[in-house]
Amino acid sequence: MMSAAQHAEEAQAAAEHVGEAEHGADEAFNAGEVIIEHVSNSSLDHPILHLPSIAGIDFSVTKHVMMLWLVAGGLFVVITLATRRYLKQERLVPTGFMSALEWLVQVIRDSMVLPNVGPKFVNTWTPLILTLLVFILVSNAIGLVPIFEVLGLVDRYVLSNAADSESLINSVLHGGSTTTANYNVTAALAIITFFSIIVAGTMAHGFVKHWKNLVPSGHPWPIYILLIPIELMSMFVRPFALTMRLAANMTGGHIAILSILSLVFIFNQVFESALLGTGVGFAVAVPLAVGISALEIIVVMVQAYVFTLLTSVFIGMAINVHH
Amino acid sequence: MDNPLIQPDPGLFIWTILTFLVLLFLLAKFAWGPLLKALEERQETIRKSLDDADQARQELERLHQESAQIIAAARGEAQSIVAKSRVAADTVREDLKQKAKEEAEVLVRGAQRQIQLETARAVQQIRHEVVDLSLAVASKLIKKNLTQEDNDALIQDSLTQIDASQN
Amino acid sequence: MPDPSDHFLARSLQALQDNVRRSGPAATAGYALIGAILLLGGVGHLVDRWAATSPWFLLTGLLVGLVVGFYQLAKTVWKI
């Protein structure tokens, strides 16, 4: 039984491999597959670093986990170094990158956290909001930069490695690099928001009072039978909306860009002439893709801003309860 | 669920939470905390220096007003002093004039009396000279020496005559 | 020291911030409406698949989602 299952699995893998080889051989272009490949996470079956499963959860390091670490590590190094250098110098006024960072800290504190959360808890929640903002912003933006695609080109044509070799570079090529386009990631971030709201309410009012604050007081009891479930569901709806908005916006933008760029290859096949197809495709697709990329830059910033703004609004709602 | 776009991935989910919490902790400890503190301190410094500047400005204004007041007072005082001294000078001049006039009057009066006295004495002397002359003339004329008593009687007589004629 | 609020860019940014801040509650309500319908509809759909009761839990979920979403919307509107 066991060996049969193993055998079947092996056979399937072998078939897949043959299929891939054929796919590579006849160079047929499937736009949908390519786009999904560039937007979604790398397959769990071929992780970059295989780790054991704990309690049925596969902790293997996939492309998106690696991107998370890259973004987090980069942010930590850059921001901490800049801050340390700034704090070490004698002058009060920051320069260069630090002035931008300080401007960001000041703007977030004074115009996002302070009006929503109130003066009492500003310094408690500003670090969370700032971390969320820079993390989401950089995660969003890094997807617009084709680092791995360039790496892949270098690997393929400069180092002349085969497309299916087992090199590290080749293994990081699969999957998209925008972690925030994966709703697992945005759901995790929304869960952070979800628990931050509870922690904020508990810190401000105490644990029991926080849950009481969820429902407006001073109504006859039959209303509460209706209100309590609705409020409880609202509690889950908010992080769900955060999750879906961010993931959908990021995925949508990338799909739009990739679809338009796919026109080059589709025209190639339609016209059955590489020169004509590529020429027409370039003329149509590249200006459009540039336009959408420009739009994406705005979307990247707005979505990071909206996520953090809504987080601070929710935290503020838990702290400053209006009745 | 074959669509990789909506494939649940609990491993990635948990990795995200862990990564984010670690990043949050590290950044809060090493970056945001010190930055927020520095920002607050700087704002405090700016606020204080602005306050100081404001205070200095107010102080300056106050001093300015004070000096203006002092100058105004001094000017008023000077004017009053000038006015007072002018009045005093006028008084002194009037006094001096008065005194000079009085002195002059005294002098004039003294001179007048002197003149009167001198005149009276001169008249007396002239009278005596006239008597003596007349005597000499008379004695020459009459060529006769009278006695002392006759003489005196004659003088007396002449004098009364002269007095009578004069009056 | 020149006043930073004089700069055109700074003023535009300030205006943008003000608008986004004021639109915060409205955006929350709008997304809560769609989010509630999607979430509860999705939960209903999953329950249907699990218990093979299609389409009753899906319909219930959509309805409840609508109620929750509109409740959030109403709360936002009444607060303003």
XYZ file of C-alpha atoms in Angstrom:
570
model
C 0.000 0.000 0.000
C 2.663 2.404 1.141
C 5.037 1.482 -1.630
C 2.273 1.734 -4.181
C 1.468 5.258 -3.097
C 5.135 6.155 -3.243
C 5.404 4.669 -6.657
C 2.430 6.598 -7.910
C 3.904 9.789 -6.528
C 7.191 9.157 -8.251
C 5.475 8.439 -11.497
C 3.542 11.672 -11.228
C 6.688 13.621 -10.523
C 8.382 12.049 -13.488
C 5.403 12.880 -15.698
C 5.495 16.455 -14.479
C 9.146 16.653 -15.274
C 8.576 15.378 -18.787
C 5.726 17.858 -19.173
C 7.978 20.681 -18.086
C 10.631 19.622 -20.536
C 8.118 19.537 -23.351
C 6.818 22.892 -22.245
C 10.317 24.231 -22.484
C 10.831 22.622 -25.865
C 7.920 23.891 -27.880
C 7.978 27.389 -26.251
C 4.197 27.684 -26.270
C 3.201 30.785 -24.338
C 0.454 30.482 -21.752
C -0.172 33.989 -20.401
C -2.343 32.854 -17.495
C 0.233 30.400 -16.196
C 3.084 32.859 -16.465
C 1.139 35.575 -14.688
C 0.063 33.295 -11.852
C 3.647 32.089 -11.545
C 4.831 35.683 -11.151
C 2.171 36.734 -8.695
C 1.700 33.744 -6.403
C 4.061 32.204 -3.923
C 6.542 29.595 -5.049
C 5.184 26.074 -4.786
C 5.286 24.503 -1.342
C 6.549 21.324 -2.996
C 9.745 23.036 -4.121
C 10.713 25.368 -1.279
C 13.970 27.257 -1.161
C 14.803 25.680 2.165
C 12.947 22.599 3.300
C 11.993 22.609 6.991
C 10.061 19.920 8.883
C 6.334 20.271 9.424
C 5.143 20.983 12.933
C 1.569 20.013 13.811
C 0.783 19.573 10.131
C 1.979 23.054 9.216
C 4.708 23.226 6.620
C 7.310 25.726 7.816
C 9.435 25.462 4.698
C 10.991 28.679 3.494
C 9.242 29.589 0.277
C 9.850 32.607 -1.926
C 7.475 34.772 0.082
C 9.012 33.798 3.419
C 12.410 34.683 2.003
C 11.077 38.024 0.764
C 9.617 38.716 4.198
C 13.009 38.143 5.746
C 14.763 40.209 3.104
C 12.405 43.133 3.651
C 12.498 42.861 7.432
C 16.279 42.491 7.533
C 16.855 45.327 5.100
C 14.518 47.634 6.980
C 16.108 46.802 10.297
C 19.657 47.376 9.076
C 18.925 50.597 7.171
C 16.692 52.226 9.767
C 18.726 51.217 12.794
C 22.024 52.287 11.240
C 20.591 55.645 10.213
C 19.103 56.188 13.652
C 22.280 55.262 15.473
C 24.398 57.540 13.330
C 21.898 60.349 13.823
C 21.728 59.934 17.582
C 25.502 59.789 17.876
C 26.093 63.134 16.204
C 25.923 66.342 18.129
C 23.815 68.352 15.733
C 20.099 68.414 16.363
C 19.052 68.683 12.746
C 19.162 65.453 10.735
C 20.499 65.247 7.193
C 19.906 63.143 4.111
C 18.028 59.900 4.518
C 17.625 60.568 8.207
C 15.657 63.752 7.618
C 13.207 61.796 5.465
C 12.941 59.127 8.131
C 12.423 61.693 10.823
C 9.863 63.471 8.706
C 8.034 60.151 8.333
C 8.124 59.510 12.077
C 6.852 62.982 12.790
C 4.078 62.868 10.191
C 2.878 59.451 11.320
C 2.934 60.468 14.940
C 1.334 63.879 14.550
C -1.166 63.369 11.763
C -2.032 59.673 11.950
C -1.584 58.322 15.456
C -2.177 61.447 17.517
C -5.608 62.423 16.098
C -6.889 58.852 16.279
C -5.318 57.361 19.362
C -5.088 60.484 21.479
C -2.175 61.995 23.387
C -2.108 59.414 26.176
C -1.120 56.386 24.119
C 0.743 58.044 21.245
C 4.156 56.687 22.143
C 2.739 53.223 22.784
C 1.256 52.760 19.344
C 3.409 54.890 17.068
C 6.127 52.179 16.818
C 3.562 49.594 15.722
C 2.029 51.898 13.134
C 5.449 52.934 11.840
C 6.635 49.343 11.550
C 3.444 48.349 9.756
C 3.815 51.257 7.374
C 7.435 50.728 6.402
C 7.026 46.954 6.242
C 3.974 47.078 3.995
C 5.360 49.947 1.928
C 8.651 48.217 1.194
C 6.979 44.831 0.668
C 4.590 46.435 -1.800
C 7.269 48.402 -3.583
C 9.809 45.616 -3.911
C 7.396 43.778 -6.193
C 7.693 46.610 -8.698
C 11.440 46.156 -8.937
C 12.360 43.173 -11.119
C 15.368 42.120 -9.034
C 14.908 38.397 -9.442
C 14.007 38.617 -13.086
C 17.278 40.445 -13.724
C 19.092 37.910 -11.555
C 17.523 35.166 -13.630
C 18.651 36.757 -16.880
C 22.169 37.097 -15.512
C 22.068 33.479 -14.393
C 20.793 32.226 -17.706
C 22.773 34.258 -20.195
C 25.857 35.475 -18.329
C 26.585 32.497 -16.107
C 24.981 30.197 -18.732
C 23.188 27.954 -16.254
C 20.368 25.841 -17.618
C 16.824 26.935 -16.859
C 16.111 23.847 -14.776
C 19.404 23.634 -12.855
C 19.275 23.299 -9.089
C 21.270 26.472 -8.343
C 20.184 28.828 -5.554
C 19.463 31.611 -8.027
C 17.206 29.369 -10.014
C 15.345 28.287 -6.915
C 14.535 31.895 -5.943
C 13.169 32.637 -9.410
C 9.906 30.811 -8.902
C 7.022 32.800 -7.567
C 6.318 36.475 -7.229
C 8.307 38.723 -4.963
C 5.399 40.811 -3.626
C 4.603 39.241 -0.292
C 1.679 41.577 0.259
C -0.019 40.136 -2.810
C -0.395 36.903 -0.860
C -3.439 36.983 1.352
C -1.750 34.699 3.891
C 0.705 37.501 4.577
C -1.895 40.252 4.675
C -4.072 38.092 6.908
C -1.166 37.741 9.305
C -0.696 41.503 9.307
C -4.427 41.990 9.845
C -4.259 39.541 12.760
C -1.593 41.789 14.262
C -4.039 44.671 13.905
C -6.834 42.526 15.348
C -4.884 41.732 18.509
C -3.512 45.266 18.737
C -7.093 46.524 18.940
C -7.831 44.153 21.823
C -4.566 45.025 23.583
C -5.247 48.745 23.113
C -8.745 48.469 24.563
C -7.502 46.344 27.444
C -4.679 48.760 28.228
C -7.011 51.724 28.198
C -10.063 50.307 29.953
C -9.188 46.931 31.459
C -10.028 43.560 29.972
C -13.716 43.297 30.889
C -14.504 46.914 30.163
C -12.988 46.614 26.691
C -15.449 43.896 25.691
C -18.317 45.851 27.185
C -17.223 48.891 25.206
C -17.711 47.012 21.953
C -21.464 47.378 22.313
C -23.052 50.790 22.917
C -24.583 50.836 26.365
C -27.934 52.117 27.543
C -30.369 50.159 25.414
C -33.094 47.707 26.456
C -31.895 44.088 26.598
C -33.625 42.708 23.482
C -31.489 44.966 21.331
C -28.364 43.363 22.724
C -29.411 39.949 21.457
C -29.122 41.498 18.019
C -26.217 43.862 18.666
C -23.732 41.557 20.340
C -23.450 39.057 17.464
C -23.309 41.871 14.953
C -20.551 43.651 16.849
C -18.639 40.405 17.277
C -18.855 39.778 13.558
C -17.800 43.354 12.846
C -14.724 42.668 14.921
C -13.711 39.946 12.462
C -14.897 41.791 9.394
C -12.446 44.636 9.899
C -9.245 42.595 9.686
C -10.810 40.584 6.875
C -11.417 43.770 4.905
C -7.846 44.879 5.601
C -6.526 41.515 4.401
C -8.523 41.443 1.203
C -7.974 45.059 0.255
C -4.209 44.934 0.477
C -3.793 41.509 -1.143
C -6.280 42.226 -3.914
C -4.788 45.616 -4.717
C -1.280 44.240 -4.933
C -2.275 41.157 -6.922
C -4.486 43.171 -9.220
C -1.816 45.701 -10.079
C 0.751 43.035 -10.871
C -1.689 41.029 -12.922
C -2.567 44.151 -14.906
C 1.075 44.926 -15.658
C 1.909 41.335 -16.524
C -1.175 40.937 -18.701
C -0.273 43.977 -20.711
C 3.317 42.878 -21.078
C 2.058 39.448 -22.169
C 0.658 41.180 -25.227
C 4.162 41.239 -26.662
C 4.338 37.451 -26.635
C 0.732 36.963 -27.637
C 1.180 39.210 -30.688
C 4.301 37.269 -31.428
C 2.268 34.134 -31.794
C -0.728 35.743 -33.461
C 1.260 37.437 -36.226
C 3.516 34.414 -36.688
C 6.344 36.827 -37.268
C 8.723 37.556 -34.426
C 9.694 41.014 -35.679
C 6.192 42.262 -36.426
C 4.661 40.751 -33.292
C 7.355 42.074 -31.011
C 7.237 45.503 -32.662
C 3.477 45.889 -32.374
C 3.511 44.379 -28.902
C 6.172 46.793 -27.748
C 4.403 49.769 -29.239
C 1.150 48.887 -27.510
C 2.244 47.195 -24.327
C 5.251 49.114 -23.079
C 3.641 52.584 -22.840
C 0.586 51.032 -21.212
C 2.720 49.044 -18.782
C 4.730 52.138 -17.934
C 1.500 54.012 -17.239
C 0.146 51.252 -15.047
C 3.471 50.949 -13.247
C 3.288 54.653 -12.461
C -0.223 54.098 -11.185
C 1.072 51.148 -9.175
C 3.588 53.377 -7.415
C 0.682 55.452 -6.151
C -1.322 52.339 -5.258
C 1.650 50.928 -3.363
C 1.888 54.025 -1.201
C -1.840 54.517 -0.786
C -2.444 50.911 0.252
C 0.353 50.996 2.816
C -1.050 54.285 4.085
C -4.627 53.047 4.207
C -3.697 49.861 6.032
C -1.845 51.773 8.712
C -4.417 54.543 8.858
C -7.233 52.065 9.401
C -5.172 50.234 12.004
C -4.700 53.453 13.931
C -8.382 54.335 13.490
C -9.396 50.950 14.917
C -6.948 51.229 17.800
C -8.241 54.718 18.462
C -11.831 53.452 18.415
C -10.945 50.893 21.079
C -9.281 53.548 23.226
C -11.616 56.515 22.788
C -15.034 54.951 23.091
C -17.871 57.290 22.139
C -21.233 56.606 23.670
C -8.351 24.695 -4.172
C -5.847 24.452 -6.975
C -5.624 28.158 -7.665
C -2.347 29.260 -6.068
C -3.805 32.734 -5.573
C -6.137 31.502 -2.865
C -4.112 28.621 -1.546
C -4.030 28.636 2.277
C -0.488 28.549 3.594
C -0.414 28.406 7.398
C 3.384 28.191 7.415
C 3.684 31.508 5.586
C 0.989 32.964 7.850
C 2.918 32.072 10.990
C 6.241 33.114 9.472
C 4.727 36.501 8.681
C 3.513 36.998 12.230
C 6.866 35.942 13.679
C 8.873 38.061 11.256
C 6.703 41.071 11.840
C 6.773 40.760 15.628
C 10.551 40.412 15.636
C 10.906 43.395 13.314
C 8.488 45.386 15.457
C 10.410 44.571 18.611
C 13.810 45.361 17.108
C 12.748 48.566 15.411
C 10.812 49.766 18.455
C 13.819 49.140 20.653
C 16.600 50.397 18.402
C 14.951 52.892 16.072
C 11.477 54.215 16.807
C 11.896 54.548 20.547
C 15.108 56.591 20.434
C 13.795 58.529 17.428
C 10.549 59.450 19.127
C 12.441 60.447 22.237
C 14.877 62.566 20.233
C 11.981 64.141 18.378
C 10.219 65.001 21.600
C 13.388 66.400 23.121
C 14.029 68.515 20.071
C 10.498 69.828 20.068
C 10.890 70.632 23.743
C 14.151 72.454 23.001
C 12.554 74.403 20.185
C 9.559 75.249 22.310
C 11.800 76.383 25.141
C 14.032 78.480 22.937
C 10.964 80.040 21.355
C 9.656 80.784 24.811
C 13.010 82.245 25.771
C 13.063 84.370 22.646
C 9.553 85.542 23.367
C 10.490 86.383 26.911
C 13.599 88.225 25.766
C 11.496 90.135 23.258
C 9.023 91.090 25.953
C 11.856 92.093 28.255
C 13.361 94.184 25.496
C 10.031 95.817 24.838
C 9.605 96.526 28.507
C 13.086 98.048 28.692
C 12.346 100.048 25.594
C 9.185 101.408 27.121
C 10.986 102.094 30.343
C 13.761 104.014 28.638
C 11.185 105.921 26.622
C 9.446 106.815 29.846
C 12.703 107.874 31.433
C 13.585 110.017 28.450
C 10.145 111.599 28.464
C 10.416 112.291 32.188
C 13.869 113.763 31.768
C 12.692 115.951 28.948
C 9.758 117.171 31.009
C 11.984 117.833 33.943
C 14.459 119.705 31.791
C 11.662 121.796 30.369
C 10.329 122.588 33.784
C 13.826 123.424 34.991
C 14.332 125.740 32.064
C 10.967 127.347 32.700
C 11.698 127.684 36.385
C 15.122 129.143 35.770
C 13.682 131.545 33.263
C 11.200 132.719 35.864
C 13.952 132.926 38.446
C 16.135 134.896 36.085
C 13.254 137.238 35.385
C 12.749 137.778 39.097
C 16.410 138.373 39.663
C 16.542 140.821 36.818
C 13.498 142.635 38.106
C 15.023 142.762 41.585
C 18.290 144.034 40.252
C 16.552 146.619 38.205
C 14.499 147.708 41.166
C 17.541 147.871 43.415
C 19.518 149.740 40.806
C 16.718 152.190 40.414
C 16.481 152.673 44.160
C 20.231 153.076 44.486
C 20.206 155.487 41.649
C 17.446 157.377 43.335
C 19.376 157.435 46.593
C 22.437 158.625 44.763
C 20.522 161.275 42.934
C 18.882 162.450 46.122
C 22.236 162.540 47.938
C 23.739 164.419 45.084
C 20.887 166.868 45.087
C 21.248 167.472 48.814
C 25.009 167.867 48.401
C 24.401 170.318 45.674
C 21.918 172.184 47.830
C 24.344 172.181 50.726
C 27.203 173.220 48.521
C 25.048 175.926 47.064
C 24.001 177.145 50.490
C 27.595 177.183 51.665
C 28.714 178.874 48.548
C 26.005 181.446 49.006
C 27.102 181.912 52.614
C 30.686 182.307 51.519
C 29.781 184.692 48.843
C 27.789 186.671 51.309
C 30.740 186.842 53.661
C 33.005 187.770 50.768
C 30.501 190.394 49.743
C 30.411 191.788 53.281
C 34.130 191.752 53.509
C 34.409 193.390 50.159
C 31.755 195.855 50.975
C 33.505 196.571 54.249
C 36.753 197.052 52.521
C 35.049 199.149 49.947
C 33.160 201.057 52.612
C 36.160 201.575 54.769
C 38.074 202.775 51.788
C 35.231 204.919 50.879
C 34.679 206.570 54.177
C 38.322 206.559 55.000
C 37.606 206.501 58.492
C 38.215 203.716 60.935
C 35.277 202.949 62.888
C 35.357 201.344 66.243
C 34.993 197.680 66.614
C 31.536 198.187 68.023
C 30.445 200.415 65.264
C 31.903 198.058 62.832
C 30.058 195.075 64.189
C 26.865 197.069 64.343
C 27.364 198.133 60.797
C 28.026 194.564 59.645
C 25.004 193.363 61.411
C 23.001 196.093 59.903
C 24.243 195.390 56.456
C 23.604 191.714 56.831
C 20.040 192.287 57.864
C 19.710 194.611 54.933
C 21.115 192.032 52.613
C 18.925 189.379 54.135
C 15.964 191.625 53.804
C 16.827 192.489 50.244
C 17.439 188.958 49.444
C 14.173 187.736 50.831
C 13.822 79.862 9.746
C 11.300 79.672 6.874
C 7.938 78.277 7.834
C 7.661 74.809 6.256
C 3.912 75.213 5.873
C 4.613 77.874 3.259
C 5.837 75.377 0.701
C 3.388 74.319 -1.927
C 4.315 70.651 -1.625
C 3.987 70.674 2.133
C 0.583 72.311 1.891
C -0.620 69.792 -0.670
C 0.589 66.977 1.528
C -1.160 68.504 4.506
C -4.388 68.765 2.536
C -4.068 65.157 1.388
C -3.493 64.018 4.947
C -6.484 65.962 6.203
C -8.707 64.477 3.545
C -7.528 60.926 4.087
C -7.925 61.354 7.818
C -11.446 62.624 7.438
C -12.273 59.889 4.968
C -10.963 57.252 7.385
C -14.304 56.368 9.011
C -16.127 56.420 5.679
C -13.528 54.132 4.102
C -13.818 51.838 7.104
C -17.573 51.593 6.713
C -17.374 51.070 2.970
C -14.858 48.282 3.231
C -16.670 46.797 6.206
C -19.812 46.518 4.086
C -18.095 44.589 1.312
C -15.845 42.727 3.712
C -18.755 41.554 5.834
C -20.693 40.263 2.845
C -17.625 38.518 1.437
C -16.491 37.057 4.737
C -19.844 35.774 5.943
C -20.843 34.653 2.477
C -17.552 32.794 2.234
C -18.034 31.207 5.641
C -21.558 30.177 4.614
C -20.212 28.723 1.378
C -17.625 26.663 3.285
C -20.241 25.405 5.748
C -22.432 24.458 2.795
C -19.616 22.499 1.217
C -18.815 20.772 4.486
C -22.401 19.893 5.399
C -23.744 19.606 1.848
C -26.610 21.971 2.590
C -26.139 24.224 -0.424
C -27.288 26.935 -0.793
C -28.810 27.715 2.600
C -25.749 28.707 4.637
C -24.417 30.752 1.742
C -27.662 32.701 1.571
C -27.793 33.127 5.345
C -24.182 34.241 5.383
C -24.759 36.794 2.645
C -27.804 38.145 4.473
C -26.033 38.379 7.814
C -23.076 39.954 6.074
C -25.380 42.537 4.589
C -26.861 43.284 8.029
C -23.462 43.584 9.688
C -22.101 45.725 6.890
C -25.051 48.067 6.911
C -24.959 48.232 10.692
C -21.363 49.463 10.482
C -22.323 51.928 7.784
C -25.244 53.207 9.836
C -23.050 53.571 12.900
C -20.535 55.643 10.957
C -23.230 57.808 9.426
C -24.973 58.435 12.736
C -21.713 59.313 14.432
C -21.027 61.994 11.838
